[in-house]
CSV table of C-alpha atoms and ligand atoms in Angstrom, one decimal:
chain,number,residue,atom,x,y,z
A,1,UNK,CA,103.2,-53.6,65.0
A,2,UNK,CA,101.4,-57.3,65.4
A,3,UNK,CA,102.3,-59.6,62.4
A,4,UNK,CA,99.4,-58.8,60.5
A,5,UNK,CA,99.7,-56.4,57.5
A,6,UNK,CA,98.1,-52.9,58.1
A,7,UNK,CA,98.6,-51.9,54.5
A,8,UNK,CA,95.2,-52.8,53.2
A,9,UNK,CA,94.4,-50.4,50.5
A,10,UNK,CA,91.2,-48.5,50.6
A,11,UNK,CA,89.1,-49.5,47.8
A,12,UNK,CA,87.8,-46.8,45.7
A,13,UNK,CA,83.8,-46.1,46.4
A,14,UNK,CA,81.5,-46.0,43.2
A,15,UNK,CA,78.8,-43.4,44.4
A,16,UNK,CA,75.5,-42.8,42.7
A,17,UNK,CA,73.8,-39.5,41.9
A,18,UNK,CA,76.1,-37.1,43.2
A,19,UNK,CA,75.1,-33.6,43.2
A,20,UNK,CA,78.0,-31.6,41.1
A,21,UNK,CA,76.6,-28.0,42.5
A,22,UNK,CA,79.3,-27.5,45.0
A,23,UNK,CA,81.9,-29.0,43.0
A,24,UNK,CA,82.1,-26.4,40.1
A,25,UNK,CA,82.9,-22.9,40.6
A,26,UNK,CA,80.4,-21.8,38.3
A,27,UNK,CA,77.8,-23.2,40.5
A,28,UNK,CA,76.0,-24.7,38.1
A,29,UNK,CA,73.8,-27.3,39.2
A,30,UNK,CA,74.0,-31.2,37.7
A,31,UNK,CA,74.4,-34.7,38.8
A,32,UNK,CA,76.7,-37.3,38.1
A,33,UNK,CA,75.1,-41.0,37.7
A,34,UNK,CA,78.3,-42.3,39.1
A,35,UNK,CA,80.9,-40.7,41.0
A,36,UNK,CA,84.4,-41.6,42.5
A,37,UNK,CA,86.5,-39.5,45.0
A,38,UNK,CA,90.0,-40.7,43.9
A,39,UNK,CA,91.8,-40.0,47.1
A,40,UNK,CA,95.3,-42.0,45.7
A,41,UNK,CA,97.2,-43.5,42.9
A,42,UNK,CA,96.1,-47.0,44.0
A,43,UNK,CA,92.7,-46.2,43.5
A,44,UNK,CA,93.2,-45.6,40.1
A,45,UNK,CA,94.9,-49.0,39.7
A,46,UNK,CA,92.0,-50.8,41.6
A,47,UNK,CA,89.4,-49.0,39.0
A,48,UNK,CA,91.6,-50.3,36.1
A,49,UNK,CA,91.7,-53.7,37.6
A,50,UNK,CA,88.1,-53.6,37.6
A,51,UNK,CA,87.9,-53.0,34.1
A,52,UNK,CA,86.2,-49.6,34.7
A,53,UNK,CA,88.4,-48.1,32.1
A,54,UNK,CA,87.4,-50.4,29.3
A,55,UNK,CA,83.7,-49.7,30.0
A,56,UNK,CA,83.7,-45.8,30.6
A,57,UNK,CA,85.9,-42.6,29.7
A,58,UNK,CA,85.4,-40.8,32.5
A,59,UNK,CA,85.3,-37.0,33.2
A,60,UNK,CA,88.2,-36.0,35.5
A,61,UNK,CA,87.3,-33.2,37.8
A,62,UNK,CA,90.0,-30.9,39.4
A,63,UNK,CA,88.9,-28.2,41.6
A,64,UNK,CA,85.9,-27.6,39.2
A,65,UNK,CA,87.3,-24.2,38.2
A,66,UNK,CA,87.6,-24.1,34.4
A,67,UNK,CA,84.6,-26.1,33.2
A,68,UNK,CA,80.9,-25.6,32.3
A,69,UNK,CA,78.4,-28.2,32.8
A,70,UNK,CA,76.0,-28.0,30.2
A,71,UNK,CA,74.1,-31.0,31.5
A,72,UNK,CA,74.6,-34.1,33.2
A,73,UNK,CA,77.3,-35.9,32.8
A,74,UNK,CA,76.7,-39.2,30.8
A,75,UNK,CA,80.2,-40.9,31.8
A,76,UNK,CA,81.4,-41.2,35.3
A,77,UNK,CA,82.9,-38.4,37.2
A,78,UNK,CA,86.5,-39.1,38.8
A,79,UNK,CA,87.3,-36.3,41.4
A,80,UNK,CA,90.9,-36.2,41.8
A,81,UNK,CA,91.7,-35.7,45.3
A,82,UNK,CA,95.2,-37.1,45.6
A,83,UNK,CA,97.2,-35.2,48.2
A,84,UNK,CA,100.8,-34.6,49.7
A,85,UNK,CA,103.7,-31.9,49.2
A,86,UNK,CA,107.3,-33.1,49.1
A,87,UNK,CA,110.2,-30.4,48.7
A,88,UNK,CA,113.6,-31.8,47.4
A,89,UNK,CA,116.8,-29.3,47.6
A,90,UNK,CA,118.5,-30.5,44.6
A,91,UNK,CA,121.6,-27.8,45.5
A,92,UNK,CA,122.6,-24.9,43.1
A,93,UNK,CA,119.5,-22.5,44.4
A,94,UNK,CA,116.9,-25.0,43.3
A,95,UNK,CA,114.2,-27.2,45.2
A,96,UNK,CA,112.1,-29.5,43.5
A,97,UNK,CA,108.1,-29.4,44.8
A,98,UNK,CA,106.1,-32.1,44.3
A,99,UNK,CA,102.3,-32.1,44.9
A,100,UNK,CA,99.5,-34.3,44.7
A,101,UNK,CA,97.1,-33.4,41.8
A,102,UNK,CA,94.2,-32.7,44.3
A,103,UNK,CA,96.3,-30.3,46.5
A,104,UNK,CA,94.9,-26.7,45.9
A,105,UNK,CA,97.0,-24.6,43.6
A,106,UNK,CA,96.9,-21.4,45.6
A,107,UNK,CA,98.0,-23.3,48.7
A,108,UNK,CA,101.3,-24.4,47.0
A,109,UNK,CA,101.8,-20.7,45.7
A,110,UNK,CA,101.7,-19.6,49.2
A,111,UNK,CA,103.8,-22.8,50.7
A,112,UNK,CA,106.6,-22.0,48.2
A,113,UNK,CA,106.2,-17.9,48.7
A,114,UNK,CA,106.5,-18.6,52.7
A,115,UNK,CA,109.9,-20.8,52.4
A,116,UNK,CA,111.4,-18.4,49.8
A,117,UNK,CA,110.9,-20.3,46.8
A,118,UNK,CA,110.3,-18.1,43.8
A,119,UNK,CA,109.0,-19.1,40.3
A,120,UNK,CA,105.0,-19.5,40.9
A,121,UNK,CA,103.8,-16.1,42.7
A,122,UNK,CA,102.6,-14.5,39.6
A,123,UNK,CA,100.2,-17.3,39.8
A,124,UNK,CA,98.8,-16.6,43.0
A,125,UNK,CA,95.0,-16.7,43.4
A,126,UNK,CA,94.1,-18.9,40.3
A,127,UNK,CA,91.5,-21.4,41.0
A,128,UNK,CA,92.0,-25.0,40.9
A,129,UNK,CA,94.3,-27.7,41.5
A,130,UNK,CA,98.0,-28.8,40.8
A,131,UNK,CA,96.7,-31.5,38.7
A,132,UNK,CA,94.6,-29.2,36.3
A,133,UNK,CA,97.7,-26.7,36.4
A,134,UNK,CA,99.7,-28.1,33.6
A,135,UNK,CA,96.5,-29.3,31.3
A,136,UNK,CA,95.6,-25.6,30.3
A,137,UNK,CA,99.3,-24.5,31.1
A,138,UNK,CA,97.7,-21.9,33.7
A,139,UNK,CA,99.1,-18.1,33.1
A,140,UNK,CA,99.0,-15.1,34.5
A,141,UNK,CA,101.0,-11.7,34.9
A,142,UNK,CA,103.6,-12.8,32.6
A,143,UNK,CA,104.2,-16.3,33.9
A,144,UNK,CA,103.3,-19.7,32.6
A,145,UNK,CA,103.4,-22.8,34.3
A,146,UNK,CA,105.7,-24.1,31.9
A,147,UNK,CA,108.3,-22.1,32.9
A,148,UNK,CA,109.0,-23.9,36.1
A,149,UNK,CA,107.7,-27.1,35.3
A,150,UNK,CA,109.8,-30.2,35.8
A,151,UNK,CA,107.3,-33.3,35.4
A,152,UNK,CA,104.3,-34.8,36.3
A,153,UNK,CA,103.1,-38.3,36.9
A,154,UNK,CA,100.0,-39.7,34.8
A,155,UNK,CA,98.1,-42.8,34.9
A,156,UNK,CA,97.4,-44.2,31.6
A,157,UNK,CA,93.6,-45.4,31.7
A,158,UNK,CA,95.0,-47.6,28.8
A,159,UNK,CA,97.4,-49.5,30.0
A,160,UNK,CA,96.9,-49.1,33.9
A,161,UNK,CA,100.6,-47.9,34.1
A,162,UNK,CA,101.8,-44.7,35.6
A,163,UNK,CA,104.0,-42.8,33.0
A,164,UNK,CA,106.5,-39.7,33.9
A,165,UNK,CA,106.1,-36.6,31.3
A,166,UNK,CA,109.0,-34.0,31.2
A,167,UNK,CA,108.3,-30.4,29.8
A,168,UNK,CA,109.2,-31.5,26.4
A,169,UNK,CA,106.8,-34.0,26.4
A,170,UNK,CA,103.3,-32.0,27.1
A,171,UNK,CA,103.4,-30.1,24.2
A,172,UNK,CA,102.7,-26.8,26.1
A,173,UNK,CA,101.3,-23.6,24.5
A,174,UNK,CA,99.0,-20.4,25.4
A,175,UNK,CA,96.3,-22.3,27.8
A,176,UNK,CA,97.2,-25.5,26.3
A,177,UNK,CA,99.0,-28.7,26.3
A,178,UNK,CA,98.4,-32.2,24.9
A,179,UNK,CA,96.6,-33.2,27.9
A,180,UNK,CA,93.6,-30.8,26.6
A,181,UNK,CA,94.0,-32.4,23.1
A,182,UNK,CA,95.2,-35.4,21.3
A,183,UNK,CA,95.6,-37.3,24.7
A,184,UNK,CA,92.7,-35.9,26.2
A,185,UNK,CA,90.9,-38.7,28.4
A,186,UNK,CA,93.9,-41.0,28.2
A,187,UNK,CA,95.9,-39.9,31.3
A,188,UNK,CA,94.8,-38.7,34.2
A,189,UNK,CA,97.3,-36.6,36.1
A,190,UNK,CA,98.3,-37.8,39.7
A,191,UNK,CA,101.2,-35.4,40.5
A,192,UNK,CA,103.1,-32.4,39.5
A,193,UNK,CA,106.6,-31.6,40.2
A,194,UNK,CA,107.8,-27.8,39.9
A,195,UNK,CA,111.3,-26.4,39.7
A,196,UNK,CA,111.5,-23.3,41.7
A,197,UNK,CA,114.3,-21.0,42.9
A,198,UNK,CA,115.5,-20.9,46.6
A,199,UNK,CA,117.6,-18.0,45.5
A,200,UNK,CA,118.6,-15.7,43.0
A,201,UNK,CA,114.9,-15.3,42.0
A,202,UNK,CA,114.0,-14.2,38.5
A,203,UNK,CA,111.1,-11.7,39.1
A,204,UNK,CA,108.7,-10.9,36.7
A,205,UNK,CA,107.5,-7.8,36.7
A,206,UNK,CA,106.7,-6.5,33.3
A,207,UNK,CA,103.0,-7.0,33.2
A,208,UNK,CA,101.3,-3.6,33.0
A,209,UNK,CA,98.9,-4.2,35.8
A,210,UNK,CA,101.6,-5.7,38.2
A,211,UNK,CA,104.3,-2.7,37.3
A,212,UNK,CA,101.6,0.1,37.9
A,213,UNK,CA,100.5,-1.5,41.0
A,214,UNK,CA,104.2,-2.3,42.8
A,215,UNK,CA,105.1,1.8,41.1
A,216,UNK,CA,101.7,2.9,43.0
A,217,UNK,CA,103.0,0.9,46.3
A,218,UNK,CA,106.5,2.5,46.0
A,219,UNK,CA,107.5,-1.0,46.1
A,220,UNK,CA,110.8,-0.9,43.8
A,221,UNK,CA,112.8,-3.8,44.9
A,222,UNK,CA,110.0,-6.5,45.3
A,223,UNK,CA,110.5,-9.6,46.9
A,224,UNK,CA,108.9,-12.6,45.8
A,225,UNK,CA,106.1,-12.2,48.7
A,226,UNK,CA,105.5,-8.7,47.2
A,227,UNK,CA,104.8,-9.7,44.2
A,228,UNK,CA,102.4,-12.5,45.4
A,229,UNK,CA,100.7,-10.0,47.5
A,230,UNK,CA,100.4,-7.6,44.4
A,231,UNK,CA,98.9,-10.4,42.3
A,232,UNK,CA,96.4,-11.3,44.9
A,233,UNK,CA,95.6,-7.6,45.5
A,234,UNK,CA,95.0,-7.2,41.6
A,235,UNK,CA,93.0,-10.2,41.0
A,236,UNK,CA,90.9,-9.5,44.1
A,237,UNK,CA,90.0,-6.2,42.6
A,238,UNK,CA,89.3,-7.6,39.3
A,239,UNK,CA,88.2,-10.9,39.2
A,240,UNK,CA,85.1,-12.2,41.5
A,241,UNK,CA,85.8,-14.8,44.0
A,242,UNK,CA,84.1,-18.2,43.1
A,243,UNK,CA,83.0,-18.0,46.7
A,244,UNK,CA,81.1,-15.2,46.4
A,245,UNK,CA,79.9,-15.5,42.8
A,246,UNK,CA,79.8,-18.2,40.3
A,247,UNK,CA,82.3,-18.1,37.6
A,248,UNK,CA,85.2,-20.1,35.7
A,249,UNK,CA,87.7,-17.2,35.3
A,250,UNK,CA,88.4,-16.1,31.6
A,251,UNK,CA,85.6,-17.7,29.6
A,252,UNK,CA,87.3,-17.5,26.2
A,253,UNK,CA,91.1,-17.4,25.3
A,254,UNK,CA,92.7,-14.4,23.8
A,255,UNK,CA,92.4,-14.8,20.1
A,256,UNK,CA,95.2,-14.8,17.8
A,257,UNK,CA,95.4,-13.2,14.2
A,258,UNK,CA,97.6,-13.3,11.4
A,259,UNK,CA,99.7,-10.3,10.7
A,260,UNK,CA,97.7,-9.4,7.6
A,261,UNK,CA,94.2,-9.8,9.6
A,262,UNK,CA,95.8,-7.5,12.2
A,263,UNK,CA,96.9,-4.6,9.9
A,264,UNK,CA,93.5,-4.7,8.4
A,265,UNK,CA,91.4,-4.5,11.8
A,266,UNK,CA,94.0,-1.9,13.3
A,267,UNK,CA,93.4,0.3,10.4
A,268,UNK,CA,89.4,0.2,10.9
A,269,UNK,CA,89.8,0.2,14.8
A,270,UNK,CA,93.1,2.0,15.2
A,271,UNK,CA,92.6,1.9,19.1
A,272,UNK,CA,92.6,-1.9,19.1
A,273,UNK,CA,95.0,-3.1,21.6
A,274,UNK,CA,97.4,-6.3,20.7
A,275,UNK,CA,100.7,-8.4,21.8
A,276,UNK,CA,102.8,-9.2,18.9
A,277,UNK,CA,103.9,-13.1,19.0
A,278,UNK,CA,107.3,-13.8,18.3
A,279,UNK,CA,105.3,-16.0,15.3
A,280,UNK,CA,104.3,-12.5,13.8
A,281,UNK,CA,100.9,-13.1,14.6
A,282,UNK,CA,98.9,-11.2,16.9
A,283,UNK,CA,97.1,-11.8,20.4
A,284,UNK,CA,93.8,-9.4,20.9
A,285,UNK,CA,92.9,-8.7,24.3
A,286,UNK,CA,89.1,-10.6,24.5
A,287,UNK,CA,88.2,-8.5,27.4
A,288,UNK,CA,88.6,-5.4,25.2
A,289,UNK,CA,87.0,-7.2,22.3
A,290,UNK,CA,83.7,-7.8,24.7
A,291,UNK,CA,83.9,-4.7,26.5
A,292,UNK,CA,83.9,-2.7,23.2
A,293,UNK,CA,81.0,-4.9,21.9
A,294,UNK,CA,78.7,-3.5,25.4
A,295,UNK,CA,78.7,-6.8,27.2
A,296,UNK,CA,80.8,-5.4,30.5
A,297,UNK,CA,78.5,-5.3,33.7
A,298,UNK,CA,75.7,-6.8,31.3
A,299,UNK,CA,72.9,-9.2,32.6
A,300,UNK,CA,70.8,-11.6,30.7
A,301,UNK,CA,68.4,-13.1,33.3
A,302,UNK,CA,71.1,-14.9,35.4
A,303,UNK,CA,73.9,-14.9,33.5
A,304,UNK,CA,76.3,-11.7,32.7
A,305,UNK,CA,79.5,-10.5,32.0
A,306,UNK,CA,81.5,-9.2,35.3
A,307,UNK,CA,81.4,-5.7,36.0
A,308,UNK,CA,85.1,-5.3,36.5
A,309,UNK,CA,86.5,-7.9,33.8
A,310,UNK,CA,84.4,-8.5,30.6
A,311,UNK,CA,85.8,-12.1,30.0
A,312,UNK,CA,84.5,-13.5,33.1
A,313,UNK,CA,81.0,-15.0,32.9
A,314,UNK,CA,79.3,-14.8,35.9
A,315,UNK,CA,76.1,-17.0,37.5
A,316,UNK,CA,74.3,-14.5,39.5
A,317,UNK,CA,72.2,-17.5,40.9
A,318,UNK,CA,70.6,-20.2,39.6
A,319,UNK,CA,71.5,-20.1,35.7
A,320,UNK,CA,71.9,-23.5,34.0
A,321,UNK,CA,75.0,-24.7,32.3
A,322,UNK,CA,72.9,-24.0,28.8
A,323,UNK,CA,72.0,-20.5,30.0
A,324,UNK,CA,75.6,-19.7,30.6
A,325,UNK,CA,76.4,-21.3,26.9
A,326,UNK,CA,73.9,-19.5,25.0
A,327,UNK,CA,75.1,-16.2,26.6
A,328,UNK,CA,78.5,-16.9,25.7
A,329,UNK,CA,77.4,-17.8,22.2
A,330,UNK,CA,75.7,-14.4,21.9
A,331,UNK,CA,79.1,-12.6,23.2
A,332,UNK,CA,81.0,-14.8,20.6
A,333,UNK,CA,78.2,-13.8,17.9
A,334,UNK,CA,78.6,-9.9,18.8
A,335,UNK,CA,82.0,-9.9,18.7
A,336,UNK,CA,82.6,-11.9,15.4
A,337,UNK,CA,79.7,-9.3,14.0
A,338,UNK,CA,81.3,-6.4,15.3
A,339,UNK,CA,85.4,-7.1,14.4
A,340,UNK,CA,85.3,-10.5,12.4
A,341,UNK,CA,87.0,-12.1,15.1
A,342,UNK,CA,86.5,-15.6,16.6
A,343,UNK,CA,86.2,-16.4,20.1
A,344,UNK,CA,86.9,-19.9,21.4
A,345,UNK,CA,86.3,-20.6,24.8
A,346,UNK,CA,88.8,-21.5,27.7
A,347,UNK,CA,86.8,-23.6,30.1
A,348,UNK,CA,86.2,-27.3,29.2
A,349,UNK,CA,82.4,-27.3,28.2
A,350,UNK,CA,80.9,-30.7,29.6
A,351,UNK,CA,77.8,-32.6,28.8
A,352,UNK,CA,75.7,-32.6,25.4
A,353,UNK,CA,74.5,-29.3,24.2
B,401,EPU,N1,90.1,-4.9,29.3
B,401,EPU,C1,89.1,-4.1,28.5
B,401,EPU,N2,87.9,-4.5,29.5
B,401,EPU,C2,87.6,-5.1,30.6
B,401,EPU,C3,89.0,-6.0,31.3
B,401,EPU,C4,90.4,-5.9,30.2
B,401,EPU,O1,89.2,-3.6,28.0
B,401,EPU,O2,86.6,-5.3,31.3
B,401,EPU,C5,91.9,-5.0,28.6
B,401,EPU,C6,92.6,-4.2,29.5
B,401,EPU,O3,92.6,-2.9,29.6
B,401,EPU,C7,93.6,-4.7,29.1
B,401,EPU,C8,93.3,-6.2,28.2
B,401,EPU,O4,91.9,-6.0,27.9
B,401,EPU,O5,94.3,-3.7,28.2
B,401,EPU,C9,93.9,-7.6,28.9
B,401,EPU,O6,93.2,-7.4,30.2
B,401,EPU,P1,93.9,-8.3,31.5
B,401,EPU,O7,95.2,-7.7,31.9
B,401,EPU,O8,92.8,-8.2,32.5
B,401,EPU,O9,94.2,-10.0,30.8
B,401,EPU,P2,93.2,-10.6,30.1
B,401,EPU,O10,94.2,-11.1,29.1
B,401,EPU,O11,91.8,-10.5,30.3
B,401,EPU,C10,94.8,-13.0,30.9
B,401,EPU,C11,94.5,-14.0,31.2
B,401,EPU,C12,94.0,-14.2,32.7
B,401,EPU,C13,95.2,-13.6,33.5
B,401,EPU,C14,95.2,-12.1,33.3
B,401,EPU,C15,96.4,-11.6,34.0
B,401,EPU,C16,93.4,-15.3,29.3
B,401,EPU,C17,92.1,-15.7,28.6
B,401,EPU,N3,93.2,-14.4,30.4
B,401,EPU,O12,93.4,-12.2,31.2
B,401,EPU,O13,93.7,-15.6,33.2
B,401,EPU,O14,94.7,-13.5,34.7
B,401,EPU,O15,95.7,-12.0,31.8
B,401,EPU,O16,97.6,-12.1,33.6
B,401,EPU,O17,94.7,-15.4,28.8
B,401,EPU,C18,92.0,-17.1,33.5
B,401,EPU,O18,92.8,-17.8,32.6
B,401,EPU,O19,91.1,-17.7,33.8
B,401,EPU,C19,92.5,-15.9,33.8
B,401,EPU,C20,91.9,-15.3,34.7
């Protein structure tokens, strides 16, 4: 080391007219007039100091796997690429795994499983980044992110400071958190810490598709690795890989209806599947409703519902965001007409319609 400081922080670079096609898994073509690749927390501080957040409410991009761009974003796009993974053994059979918001989610699941840390194996192969995971409280096969959430750090764009949020602060719900609602646009998630188990794993194998798979494979005492492998196999068989075909996972949330509405509908449609919630309301599988309405595997122009999972809208190539949105609205209208049930998008719709 010579006496001069080497600790100069690289400044964030404001890029113009950046093509977003490769940055959203729907593979919709759109251009960001202004774009910044945020590689570290200091970049956010620098942007704040320059008055950026006073002038703009940026669009925050993670893995681009849960959004539909229906036009060119009018606000600058901040791609969050903050990396790094740190594991702390906190004793009593628990570890804390802290990941930069830009880390690939599935990469974290694989790292955890390889080290023997349990808790997120059911969430294997969910596309997207660690920072996006808490925003919609990602979930699959009986597990939700909130089940192993410890805390996150977020940058408050209104004050320029970093804040820590514990589970109780985040208002987690089914595919939901405060970062998707009232605090949308205020906070930028910088890192996520998960509490995982290094022993005495609590395996969640009750989800039908998962238990059927394990039975078929004669796996009666599964390890976390078995579960991870099973989830990967099930997802590969049902869900399209965004590398092959543009999609953003489930397009709609599974709708929830009151017990009263449920009883009436069940009377009209006796074969209606449902899950009773603790609240007494009923959750209906949107995939089933869409499938029954005749959309599964159906293509209109460049857009369609996936052949193996009706809830996934796919871009067969060259579809615009508006085309995909229009298709989604056709599906919504026909489900409303047939069952009187409202479907609401699970993906974030970005841009002016
Ligand atoms: N079904 C149909 N037709 C279809 C697909 C499914 O009738 O084309 C029926 C199935 O038979 C089943 C029900 O619908 O009875 C539910 O299907 P599935 O088990 O595939 O789950 P889902 O409710 O459609 C949810 C999540 C997925 C997650 C799976 C597994 C939502 C909106 N989606 O799908 O998450 O992987 O459970 O846990 O909650 C995502 O969020 O992007 C996502 C893929």
